[in-house]
Coordinates of N, CA and C in Angstrom, one line a residue:
X198 N 0.7 -1.3 0.0 CA 0.1 0.1 -0.1 C 1.0 1.0 0.2
X199 N 1.9 1.0 0.7 CA 2.7 2.2 0.6 C 3.4 2.8 -0.4
X200 N 3.6 1.4 -1.0 CA 4.3 1.7 -2.4 C 3.1 2.5 -3.5
X201 N 2.4 1.9 -3.1 CA 0.8 2.8 -4.3 C 0.9 4.2 -3.8
X202 N 1.0 5.0 -2.7 CA 0.9 5.9 -2.1 C 1.6 6.7 -2.6
X203 N 3.3 6.3 -2.5 CA 4.2 7.3 -3.6 C 4.5 6.6 -5.1
X204 N 3.8 6.2 -5.8 CA 4.0 5.8 -7.0 C 4.2 7.0 -8.0
X205 N 3.4 8.2 -7.4 CA 3.5 9.4 -8.0 C 5.2 10.1 -7.9
X206 N 5.5 10.0 -6.8 CA 6.6 10.2 -6.7 C 7.9 9.7 -7.4
X207 N 7.9 8.1 -7.6 CA 8.7 7.1 -8.7 C 8.5 8.0 -10.0
X208 N 7.5 8.2 -10.2 CA 6.9 8.6 -11.7 C 7.4 10.2 -12.2
X209 N 7.5 10.6 -10.8 CA 8.0 12.1 -11.4 C 9.3 11.9 -11.2
X210 N 10.3 11.5 -10.6 CA 11.4 11.0 -10.6 C 12.1 10.3 -12.0
X211 N 11.4 9.5 -12.5 CA 11.5 9.3 -13.4 C 11.6 9.9 -14.6
X212 N 10.5 10.9 -14.6 CA 10.3 11.9 -15.7 C 11.4 12.8 -15.4
X213 N 12.0 13.3 -14.3 CA 13.3 14.0 -14.2 C 14.5 13.6 -14.7
X214 N 14.4 12.1 -14.6 CA 15.9 11.1 -15.1 C 15.7 11.4 -16.5
X215 N 14.3 10.7 -17.1 CA 14.4 11.1 -18.6 C 14.9 12.5 -19.4
X216 N 14.3 13.7 -18.4 CA 14.7 14.8 -18.8 C 15.8 15.0 -18.5
X217 N 16.8 14.4 -18.0 CA 18.3 14.6 -17.7 C 19.1 14.2 -18.8
X218 N 18.5 12.8 -19.2 CA 19.0 12.2 -20.4 C 19.2 12.8 -21.9
X219 N 17.7 13.3 -22.1 CA 17.4 14.2 -22.9 C 18.2 15.3 -23.1
X220 N 18.3 15.8 -22.1 CA 19.4 17.1 -21.8 C 20.5 16.8 -22.5
X221 N 21.1 15.9 -21.6 CA 22.4 15.5 -22.3 C 22.9 14.6 -23.4
X222 N 21.8 14.8 -24.2 CA 21.6 14.1 -25.7 C 21.8 12.4 -25.6
X223 N 21.5 12.0 -24.3 CA 21.5 10.4 -24.2 C 20.3 9.8 -25.3
X224 N 19.1 10.5 -25.2 CA 17.9 9.7 -25.4 C 17.2 10.8 -26.5
X225 N 16.6 10.4 -27.2 CA 15.6 11.0 -27.9 C 14.3 10.9 -27.7
X226 N 13.8 12.0 -27.1 CA 12.1 11.4 -26.5 C 11.0 12.3 -27.7
X227 N 9.9 11.4 -27.9 CA 9.0 11.8 -29.1 C 7.7 11.9 -27.6
X228 N 7.5 13.2 -27.7 CA 6.1 13.3 -26.5 C 4.7 13.8 -27.2
X229 N 4.0 13.3 -26.9 CA 2.5 13.8 -27.9 C 2.6 15.4 -28.0
X230 N 2.0 16.3 -29.2 CA 1.9 17.4 -28.6 C 0.4 17.8 -28.2
X231 N -0.7 16.9 -28.8 CA -2.2 17.3 -27.9 C -2.1 16.4 -26.9
X232 N -2.9 16.6 -25.8 CA -3.5 16.2 -24.5 C -3.9 14.5 -25.3
X233 N -3.7 13.7 -24.5 CA -4.3 12.4 -24.9 C -5.5 12.1 -24.1
X234 N -6.4 12.1 -25.2 CA -8.2 12.3 -24.3 C -8.8 10.9 -24.2
X235 N -7.8 9.6 -23.8 CA -8.5 8.4 -23.4 C -7.9 7.6 -22.7
X236 N -8.5 7.1 -21.7 CA -8.2 6.5 -20.7 C -7.5 5.0 -21.1
X237 N -6.7 4.8 -20.1 CA -5.8 3.2 -20.1 C -6.7 2.0 -20.9
X238 N -7.8 2.0 -20.2 CA -8.8 0.9 -20.5 C -9.7 1.4 -21.6
X239 N -9.3 2.4 -22.7 CA -10.3 2.6 -23.7 C -10.6 1.3 -24.5
X240 N -11.8 1.5 -24.8 CA -12.2 0.3 -25.5 C -12.8 0.7 -27.2
X241 N -13.0 1.8 -27.0 CA -13.5 2.7 -28.4 C -12.4 2.3 -29.4
X242 N -12.4 2.0 -30.6 CA -11.6 1.5 -31.6 C -11.2 2.9 -32.3
X243 N -12.2 4.0 -32.5 CA -12.2 5.1 -33.3 C -11.2 5.8 -32.9
X244 N -11.4 5.9 -30.9 CA -10.6 7.0 -30.2 C -9.2 6.6 -30.3
X245 N -9.1 5.1 -30.4 CA -7.6 4.4 -30.4 C -7.1 4.7 -31.9
X246 N -7.6 4.3 -32.7 CA -7.0 4.9 -34.2 C -6.7 5.9 -34.1
X247 N -7.6 7.5 -33.7 CA -7.0 8.5 -33.5 C -5.9 8.5 -32.7
X248 N -5.8 7.8 -31.8 CA -4.2 8.4 -31.3 C -3.2 7.9 -31.8
X249 N -3.6 6.7 -32.2 CA -2.6 6.4 -33.1 C -1.9 6.7 -34.1
X250 N -3.4 7.4 -35.0 CA -2.5 8.3 -35.9 C -2.1 9.5 -35.3
X251 N -2.3 10.1 -34.7 CA -1.7 11.2 -33.6 C -0.4 10.9 -33.3
X252 N 0.3 9.8 -32.7 CA 1.7 9.4 -32.5 C 2.5 9.2 -33.7
X253 N 1.6 8.5 -34.8 CA 2.2 8.0 -36.4 C 2.6 9.5 -36.8
X254 N 1.8 10.2 -36.4 CA 1.9 11.8 -37.5 C 2.9 12.5 -36.7
X255 N 3.1 12.4 -35.5 CA 4.5 13.0 -34.4 C 5.5 12.3 -34.7
X256 N 5.4 11.2 -35.0 CA 6.9 10.6 -35.2 C 7.3 11.0 -36.7
X257 N 6.3 11.1 -37.3 CA 7.1 11.3 -38.9 C 7.6 12.9 -39.0
X258 N 6.8 13.7 -38.3 CA 7.0 15.3 -37.8 C 8.6 15.3 -37.6
X259 N 8.7 14.3 -36.4 CA 10.1 14.1 -35.9 C 11.3 13.4 -36.6
X260 N 10.8 12.9 -37.4 CA 12.1 11.8 -38.0 C 13.1 12.7 -38.5
X261 N 13.1 14.2 -39.2 CA 14.2 14.6 -39.1 C 15.1 14.5 -38.2
X262 N 14.3 15.4 -37.0 CA 15.4 15.6 -36.0 C 15.8 14.3 -35.0
X263 N 15.3 13.1 -35.4 CA 15.7 11.9 -34.9 C 16.5 11.0 -35.5
X264 N 16.9 11.5 -37.1 CA 17.8 11.1 -38.0 C 19.2 11.8 -37.5
X265 N 19.0 13.3 -37.0 CA 19.9 14.2 -37.1 C 20.9 13.5 -35.5
X266 N 19.6 13.4 -34.8 CA 20.1 12.9 -33.4 C 21.3 11.4 -33.1
X267 N 20.6 10.9 -34.3 CA 21.4 9.4 -34.6 C 22.5 9.4 -35.5
X268 N 22.7 10.6 -35.8 CA 24.0 10.9 -36.7 C 25.0 11.6 -36.2
X269 N 24.6 12.2 -35.1 CA 25.5 13.1 -33.7 C 25.6 12.1 -32.9
X270 N 25.1 10.8 -32.6 CA 25.6 9.9 -31.5 C 26.5 9.0 -31.9
X271 N 26.5 8.8 -33.4 CA 27.4 8.0 -34.0 C 28.7 8.7 -34.2
X272 N 28.7 10.1 -34.5 CA 29.8 10.4 -34.8 C 30.2 10.8 -33.5
X273 N 29.8 10.8 -32.3 CA 30.7 10.9 -31.0 C 31.2 9.6 -30.7
X274 N 30.7 8.4 -31.2 CA 30.8 7.3 -30.5 C 32.1 6.8 -31.7
X275 N 32.2 7.6 -33.0 CA 33.1 7.0 -34.0 C 34.1 7.6 -33.4
X276 N 34.9 9.1 -32.9 CA 35.7 9.7 -32.7 C 36.4 9.5 -31.3
X277 N 35.5 8.6 -30.6 CA 36.1 8.1 -29.5 C 37.1 7.3 -29.1

């Protein structure tokens, strides 16, 4: 029960860690641009499809940034 009560602390700590890694250019994060409007247990297929399309579209928009990040990481590894 105690763990459940403190779950938000671990979640926030993880978000901080991800932000730290992102700032150090160790990870590339793709986040939703729009607020996610469905629950974890959503059964409405149209809502689920819409969310999938939203994620797919955002990934396509981020493609060049992702490829630039991958290339910059590769260059760092080669030079070491």
